[in-house]
Amino acid sequence: MENTQLDKNTVIKEVLNCAIESIRTVIPIEAQVGRPTLLTESFSHHAIGVFIGITGDLPGRLILEGSEESFSRLGTKMFGMPIEGEMVESFAGEVVNMIAGNMGAALFTKGITIDITPPTIIVGDSKISGFRQAIKLPIAFQEAGEYELVLNIEKG
Protein backbone atom coordinates (compact mmCIF):
# COMPACT_ATOMS: atom_id res chain seq x y z
CA MET A 1 0.00 0.00 0.00
CA GLU A 2 1.26 3.46 -0.89
CA ASN A 3 2.52 5.54 2.03
CA THR A 4 -0.04 8.36 2.07
CA GLN A 5 1.79 10.53 4.63
CA LEU A 6 4.88 11.07 2.48
CA ASP A 7 4.88 12.25 -1.12
CA LYS A 8 6.78 10.28 -3.77
CA ASN A 9 9.66 12.78 -4.02
CA THR A 10 10.24 12.62 -0.27
CA VAL A 11 10.24 8.82 -0.40
CA ILE A 12 12.74 8.82 -3.30
CA LYS A 13 15.02 11.24 -1.44
CA GLU A 14 14.89 9.12 1.72
CA VAL A 15 15.56 5.90 -0.20
CA LEU A 16 18.65 7.44 -1.83
CA ASN A 17 19.89 8.96 1.43
CA CYS A 18 19.40 5.67 3.28
CA ALA A 19 21.12 3.75 0.45
CA ILE A 20 24.18 6.03 0.75
CA GLU A 21 24.12 5.76 4.54
CA SER A 22 23.88 1.97 4.24
CA ILE A 23 26.81 1.81 1.83
CA ARG A 24 28.89 3.79 4.31
CA THR A 25 27.78 1.49 7.15
CA VAL A 26 28.33 -1.83 5.34
CA ILE A 27 31.54 -0.93 3.50
CA PRO A 28 34.27 0.30 5.86
CA ILE A 29 36.07 2.34 3.19
CA GLU A 30 35.61 6.04 2.56
CA ALA A 31 33.07 6.57 -0.21
CA GLN A 32 32.95 9.57 -2.53
CA VAL A 33 29.39 10.08 -3.81
CA GLY A 34 28.92 12.09 -6.99
CA ARG A 35 25.99 14.13 -8.23
CA PRO A 36 22.77 12.28 -9.08
CA THR A 37 21.61 12.00 -12.68
CA LEU A 38 17.98 11.46 -13.69
CA LEU A 39 17.42 8.77 -16.34
CA THR A 40 14.11 8.48 -18.18
CA GLU A 41 15.15 6.03 -20.89
CA SER A 42 16.80 2.65 -21.01
CA PHE A 43 20.51 2.51 -20.27
CA SER A 44 23.32 0.05 -20.89
CA HIS A 45 25.15 -2.01 -18.33
CA HIS A 46 28.65 -3.37 -19.09
CA ALA A 47 30.04 -4.96 -15.94
CA ILE A 48 28.77 -6.80 -12.88
CA GLY A 49 25.36 -5.49 -11.87
CA VAL A 50 23.55 -6.61 -8.77
CA PHE A 51 19.79 -6.03 -8.87
CA ILE A 52 17.63 -6.02 -5.75
CA GLY A 53 13.87 -5.68 -6.26
CA ILE A 54 12.02 -3.27 -4.01
CA THR A 55 8.34 -3.52 -3.14
CA GLY A 56 6.25 -1.39 -0.79
CA ASP A 57 6.18 2.40 -0.69
CA LEU A 58 8.54 2.76 -3.68
CA PRO A 59 8.39 -0.21 -6.09
CA GLY A 60 11.47 -0.53 -8.25
CA ARG A 61 15.01 -1.86 -8.18
CA LEU A 62 18.25 -0.95 -6.52
CA ILE A 63 21.25 -1.69 -8.74
CA LEU A 64 24.92 -1.48 -7.91
CA GLU A 65 27.17 -1.81 -10.93
CA GLY A 66 30.95 -2.06 -11.04
CA SER A 67 33.72 -3.82 -12.87
CA GLU A 68 34.87 -7.27 -11.81
CA GLU A 69 38.21 -5.72 -10.87
CA SER A 70 36.51 -3.10 -8.67
CA PHE A 71 34.37 -5.66 -6.84
CA SER A 72 37.45 -7.85 -6.40
CA ARG A 73 39.44 -4.97 -4.89
CA LEU A 74 36.51 -4.03 -2.65
CA GLY A 75 36.20 -7.59 -1.36
CA THR A 76 39.93 -7.81 -0.76
CA LYS A 77 39.85 -4.52 1.17
CA MET A 78 36.87 -5.64 3.27
CA PHE A 79 38.11 -9.16 4.06
CA GLY A 80 41.88 -8.78 3.91
CA MET A 81 42.25 -11.66 1.47
CA PRO A 82 41.97 -11.92 -2.33
CA ILE A 83 38.46 -12.28 -3.75
CA GLU A 84 38.82 -13.77 -7.24
CA GLY A 85 37.02 -15.79 -9.90
CA GLU A 86 33.44 -16.86 -9.16
CA MET A 87 33.79 -15.51 -5.63
CA VAL A 88 33.69 -11.96 -7.03
CA GLU A 89 30.11 -12.39 -8.27
CA SER A 90 29.06 -14.06 -5.02
CA PHE A 91 30.68 -11.27 -3.00
CA ALA A 92 29.00 -8.59 -5.15
CA GLY A 93 25.58 -10.15 -4.58
CA GLU A 94 26.11 -10.49 -0.85
CA VAL A 95 27.45 -6.97 -0.28
CA VAL A 96 24.55 -5.41 -2.20
CA ASN A 97 22.09 -7.61 -0.29
CA MET A 98 23.57 -6.31 2.99
CA ILE A 99 23.30 -2.71 1.75
CA ALA A 100 19.65 -3.17 0.72
CA GLY A 101 18.75 -4.88 4.01
CA ASN A 102 20.39 -2.13 6.02
CA MET A 103 18.63 0.46 3.84
CA GLY A 104 15.25 -1.18 4.48
CA ALA A 105 15.79 -1.07 8.25
CA ALA A 106 16.82 2.60 8.11
CA LEU A 107 13.77 3.48 5.99
CA PHE A 108 11.45 1.71 8.44
CA THR A 109 12.61 4.08 11.21
CA LYS A 110 11.54 6.97 8.95
CA GLY A 111 8.06 5.54 8.35
CA ILE A 112 8.80 4.14 4.89
CA THR A 113 8.09 0.47 4.35
CA ILE A 114 9.87 -1.61 1.73
CA ASP A 115 10.64 -5.26 1.18
CA ILE A 116 13.55 -6.49 -0.88
CA THR A 117 14.04 -9.50 -3.13
CA PRO A 118 17.11 -11.73 -3.19
CA PRO A 119 19.88 -10.32 -5.39
CA THR A 120 20.10 -11.06 -9.10
CA ILE A 121 23.58 -10.80 -10.56
CA ILE A 122 23.96 -9.77 -14.20
CA VAL A 123 27.41 -10.06 -15.79
CA GLY A 124 28.34 -8.55 -19.14
CA ASP A 125 26.57 -6.26 -21.55
CA SER A 126 22.84 -5.71 -21.19
CA LYS A 127 20.20 -3.04 -21.67
CA ILE A 128 18.09 -1.99 -18.68
CA SER A 129 14.56 -0.80 -19.44
CA GLY A 130 11.00 -1.08 -18.13
CA PHE A 131 11.10 1.70 -15.55
CA ARG A 132 9.43 5.09 -15.27
CA GLN A 133 12.57 6.86 -14.19
CA ALA A 134 15.88 6.10 -12.56
CA ILE A 135 18.36 8.04 -10.51
CA LYS A 136 22.03 7.21 -10.97
CA LEU A 137 24.72 8.07 -8.43
CA PRO A 138 28.42 7.54 -9.08
CA ILE A 139 30.28 6.18 -6.05
CA ALA A 140 34.02 5.72 -5.71
CA PHE A 141 35.87 3.94 -2.94
CA GLN A 142 39.50 4.79 -2.23
CA GLU A 143 41.63 2.08 -3.84
CA ALA A 144 38.53 -0.06 -4.45
CA GLY A 145 37.10 1.26 -7.69
CA GLU A 146 34.21 3.17 -9.15
CA TYR A 147 30.58 2.09 -9.14
CA GLU A 148 27.15 3.29 -10.20
CA LEU A 149 24.23 3.08 -7.79
CA VAL A 150 20.95 3.19 -9.67
CA LEU A 151 17.46 3.43 -8.19
CA ASN A 152 14.91 2.37 -10.83
CA ILE A 153 11.35 3.45 -10.14
CA GLU A 154 8.78 1.16 -11.75
CA LYS A 155 6.30 2.29 -14.33
CA GLY A 156 2.80 2.75 -13.13
mmCIF file of C-alpha atoms in Angstrom:
data_model
loop_
_atom_site.group_PDB
_atom_site.id
_atom_site.type_symbol
_atom_site.label_atom_id
_atom_site.label_comp_id
_atom_site.label_asym_id
_atom_site.label_seq_id
_atom_site.Cartn_x
_atom_site.Cartn_y
_atom_site.Cartn_z
ATOM 1 C CA MET A 1 0.000 0.000 0.000
ATOM 2 C CA GLU A 2 1.262 3.459 -0.886
ATOM 3 C CA ASN A 3 2.522 5.542 2.032
ATOM 4 C CA THR A 4 -0.036 8.358 2.074
ATOM 5 C CA GLN A 5 1.791 10.529 4.628
ATOM 6 C CA LEU A 6 4.883 11.070 2.482
ATOM 7 C CA ASP A 7 4.885 12.249 -1.120
ATOM 8 C CA LYS A 8 6.777 10.279 -3.770
ATOM 9 C CA ASN A 9 9.661 12.780 -4.025
ATOM 10 C CA THR A 10 10.245 12.618 -0.270
ATOM 11 C CA VAL A 11 10.244 8.820 -0.398
ATOM 12 C CA ILE A 12 12.739 8.815 -3.299
ATOM 13 C CA LYS A 13 15.018 11.238 -1.442
ATOM 14 C CA GLU A 14 14.888 9.123 1.720
ATOM 15 C CA VAL A 15 15.563 5.903 -0.202
ATOM 16 C CA LEU A 16 18.649 7.441 -1.829
ATOM 17 C CA ASN A 17 19.895 8.957 1.432
ATOM 18 C CA CYS A 18 19.395 5.670 3.281
ATOM 19 C CA ALA A 19 21.122 3.755 0.454
ATOM 20 C CA ILE A 20 24.177 6.026 0.752
ATOM 21 C CA GLU A 21 24.118 5.761 4.543
ATOM 22 C CA SER A 22 23.878 1.967 4.243
ATOM 23 C CA ILE A 23 26.807 1.814 1.833
ATOM 24 C CA ARG A 24 28.888 3.794 4.307
ATOM 25 C CA THR A 25 27.780 1.488 7.146
ATOM 26 C CA VAL A 26 28.326 -1.828 5.344
ATOM 27 C CA ILE A 27 31.540 -0.927 3.496
ATOM 28 C CA PRO A 28 34.270 0.299 5.863
ATOM 29 C CA ILE A 29 36.069 2.342 3.194
ATOM 30 C CA GLU A 30 35.610 6.040 2.561
ATOM 31 C CA ALA A 31 33.067 6.570 -0.209
ATOM 32 C CA GLN A 32 32.949 9.566 -2.531
ATOM 33 C CA VAL A 33 29.395 10.075 -3.806
ATOM 34 C CA GLY A 34 28.919 12.085 -6.993
ATOM 35 C CA ARG A 35 25.990 14.125 -8.231
ATOM 36 C CA PRO A 36 22.767 12.283 -9.081
ATOM 37 C CA THR A 37 21.609 12.005 -12.681
ATOM 38 C CA LEU A 38 17.984 11.457 -13.690
ATOM 39 C CA LEU A 39 17.415 8.771 -16.337
ATOM 40 C CA THR A 40 14.107 8.484 -18.177
ATOM 41 C CA GLU A 41 15.153 6.035 -20.894
ATOM 42 C CA SER A 42 16.802 2.648 -21.011
ATOM 43 C CA PHE A 43 20.505 2.505 -20.274
ATOM 44 C CA SER A 44 23.316 0.053 -20.885
ATOM 45 C CA HIS A 45 25.153 -2.011 -18.326
ATOM 46 C CA HIS A 46 28.649 -3.371 -19.088
ATOM 47 C CA ALA A 47 30.036 -4.962 -15.940
ATOM 48 C CA ILE A 48 28.768 -6.800 -12.880
ATOM 49 C CA GLY A 49 25.363 -5.487 -11.870
ATOM 50 C CA VAL A 50 23.550 -6.609 -8.765
ATOM 51 C CA PHE A 51 19.790 -6.031 -8.875
ATOM 52 C CA ILE A 52 17.627 -6.018 -5.752
ATOM 53 C CA GLY A 53 13.875 -5.678 -6.257
ATOM 54 C CA ILE A 54 12.016 -3.268 -4.007
ATOM 55 C CA THR A 55 8.336 -3.516 -3.136
ATOM 56 C CA GLY A 56 6.248 -1.388 -0.794
ATOM 57 C CA ASP A 57 6.181 2.400 -0.695
ATOM 58 C CA LEU A 58 8.540 2.764 -3.685
ATOM 59 C CA PRO A 59 8.391 -0.206 -6.085
ATOM 60 C CA GLY A 60 11.467 -0.528 -8.247
ATOM 61 C CA ARG A 61 15.010 -1.863 -8.178
ATOM 62 C CA LEU A 62 18.252 -0.946 -6.522
ATOM 63 C CA ILE A 63 21.249 -1.687 -8.737
ATOM 64 C CA LEU A 64 24.923 -1.480 -7.914
ATOM 65 C CA GLU A 65 27.172 -1.811 -10.930
ATOM 66 C CA GLY A 66 30.946 -2.057 -11.038
ATOM 67 C CA SER A 67 33.718 -3.822 -12.871
ATOM 68 C CA GLU A 68 34.867 -7.269 -11.812
ATOM 69 C CA GLU A 69 38.211 -5.723 -10.866
ATOM 70 C CA SER A 70 36.506 -3.104 -8.674
ATOM 71 C CA PHE A 71 34.370 -5.664 -6.838
ATOM 72 C CA SER A 72 37.450 -7.851 -6.401
ATOM 73 C CA ARG A 73 39.444 -4.974 -4.886
ATOM 74 C CA LEU A 74 36.510 -4.026 -2.653
ATOM 75 C CA GLY A 75 36.203 -7.593 -1.364
ATOM 76 C CA THR A 76 39.929 -7.810 -0.759
ATOM 77 C CA LYS A 77 39.845 -4.517 1.166
ATOM 78 C CA MET A 78 36.874 -5.642 3.268
ATOM 79 C CA PHE A 79 38.113 -9.159 4.058
ATOM 80 C CA GLY A 80 41.878 -8.784 3.909
ATOM 81 C CA MET A 81 42.251 -11.662 1.467
ATOM 82 C CA PRO A 82 41.972 -11.918 -2.329
ATOM 83 C CA ILE A 83 38.465 -12.279 -3.752
ATOM 84 C CA GLU A 84 38.817 -13.766 -7.242
ATOM 85 C CA GLY A 85 37.017 -15.790 -9.901
ATOM 86 C CA GLU A 86 33.440 -16.861 -9.157
ATOM 87 C CA MET A 87 33.790 -15.512 -5.626
ATOM 88 C CA VAL A 88 33.693 -11.962 -7.027
ATOM 89 C CA GLU A 89 30.111 -12.387 -8.271
ATOM 90 C CA SER A 90 29.061 -14.057 -5.019
ATOM 91 C CA PHE A 91 30.683 -11.269 -3.005
ATOM 92 C CA ALA A 92 29.001 -8.590 -5.146
ATOM 93 C CA GLY A 93 25.577 -10.152 -4.581
ATOM 94 C CA GLU A 94 26.111 -10.487 -0.849
ATOM 95 C CA VAL A 95 27.448 -6.973 -0.278
ATOM 96 C CA VAL A 96 24.551 -5.407 -2.196
ATOM 97 C CA ASN A 97 22.089 -7.613 -0.292
ATOM 98 C CA MET A 98 23.567 -6.310 2.993
ATOM 99 C CA ILE A 99 23.301 -2.712 1.752
ATOM 100 C CA ALA A 100 19.650 -3.174 0.720
ATOM 101 C CA GLY A 101 18.747 -4.878 4.009
ATOM 102 C CA ASN A 102 20.393 -2.131 6.019
ATOM 103 C CA MET A 103 18.634 0.461 3.843
ATOM 104 C CA GLY A 104 15.249 -1.175 4.484
ATOM 105 C CA ALA A 105 15.791 -1.075 8.249
ATOM 106 C CA ALA A 106 16.821 2.596 8.106
ATOM 107 C CA LEU A 107 13.774 3.477 5.989
ATOM 108 C CA PHE A 108 11.453 1.711 8.439
ATOM 109 C CA THR A 109 12.614 4.078 11.207
ATOM 110 C CA LYS A 110 11.535 6.968 8.948
ATOM 111 C CA GLY A 111 8.062 5.543 8.353
ATOM 112 C CA ILE A 112 8.800 4.144 4.889
ATOM 113 C CA THR A 113 8.091 0.466 4.354
ATOM 114 C CA ILE A 114 9.866 -1.605 1.728
ATOM 115 C CA ASP A 115 10.639 -5.258 1.181
ATOM 116 C CA ILE A 116 13.553 -6.494 -0.880
ATOM 117 C CA THR A 117 14.036 -9.498 -3.129
ATOM 118 C CA PRO A 118 17.109 -11.730 -3.192
ATOM 119 C CA PRO A 119 19.882 -10.325 -5.390
ATOM 120 C CA THR A 120 20.101 -11.055 -9.102
ATOM 121 C CA ILE A 121 23.585 -10.798 -10.564
ATOM 122 C CA ILE A 122 23.956 -9.772 -14.201
ATOM 123 C CA VAL A 123 27.413 -10.061 -15.786
ATOM 124 C CA GLY A 124 28.337 -8.549 -19.139
ATOM 125 C CA ASP A 125 26.565 -6.259 -21.553
ATOM 126 C CA SER A 126 22.836 -5.709 -21.188
ATOM 127 C CA LYS A 127 20.200 -3.045 -21.670
ATOM 128 C CA ILE A 128 18.091 -1.987 -18.684
ATOM 129 C CA SER A 129 14.560 -0.795 -19.442
ATOM 130 C CA GLY A 130 11.004 -1.078 -18.125
ATOM 131 C CA PHE A 131 11.103 1.703 -15.547
ATOM 132 C CA ARG A 132 9.427 5.089 -15.268
ATOM 133 C CA GLN A 133 12.575 6.863 -14.190
ATOM 134 C CA ALA A 134 15.882 6.102 -12.556
ATOM 135 C CA ILE A 135 18.364 8.036 -10.510
ATOM 136 C CA LYS A 136 22.034 7.214 -10.975
ATOM 137 C CA LEU A 137 24.721 8.067 -8.429
ATOM 138 C CA PRO A 138 28.419 7.544 -9.084
ATOM 139 C CA ILE A 139 30.276 6.176 -6.053
ATOM 140 C CA ALA A 140 34.019 5.718 -5.715
ATOM 141 C CA PHE A 141 35.875 3.935 -2.938
ATOM 142 C CA GLN A 142 39.496 4.790 -2.230
ATOM 143 C CA GLU A 143 41.630 2.078 -3.842
ATOM 144 C CA ALA A 144 38.525 -0.065 -4.449
ATOM 145 C CA GLY A 145 37.104 1.262 -7.692
ATOM 146 C CA GLU A 146 34.215 3.171 -9.150
ATOM 147 C CA TYR A 147 30.579 2.089 -9.138
ATOM 148 C CA GLU A 148 27.152 3.293 -10.203
ATOM 149 C CA LEU A 149 24.234 3.077 -7.785
ATOM 150 C CA VAL A 150 20.947 3.192 -9.675
ATOM 151 C CA LEU A 151 17.463 3.435 -8.194
ATOM 152 C CA ASN A 152 14.911 2.371 -10.834
ATOM 153 C CA ILE A 153 11.346 3.447 -10.143
ATOM 154 C CA GLU A 154 8.775 1.155 -11.750
ATOM 155 C CA LYS A 155 6.296 2.286 -14.328
ATOM 156 C CA GLY A 156 2.796 2.751 -13.135
#
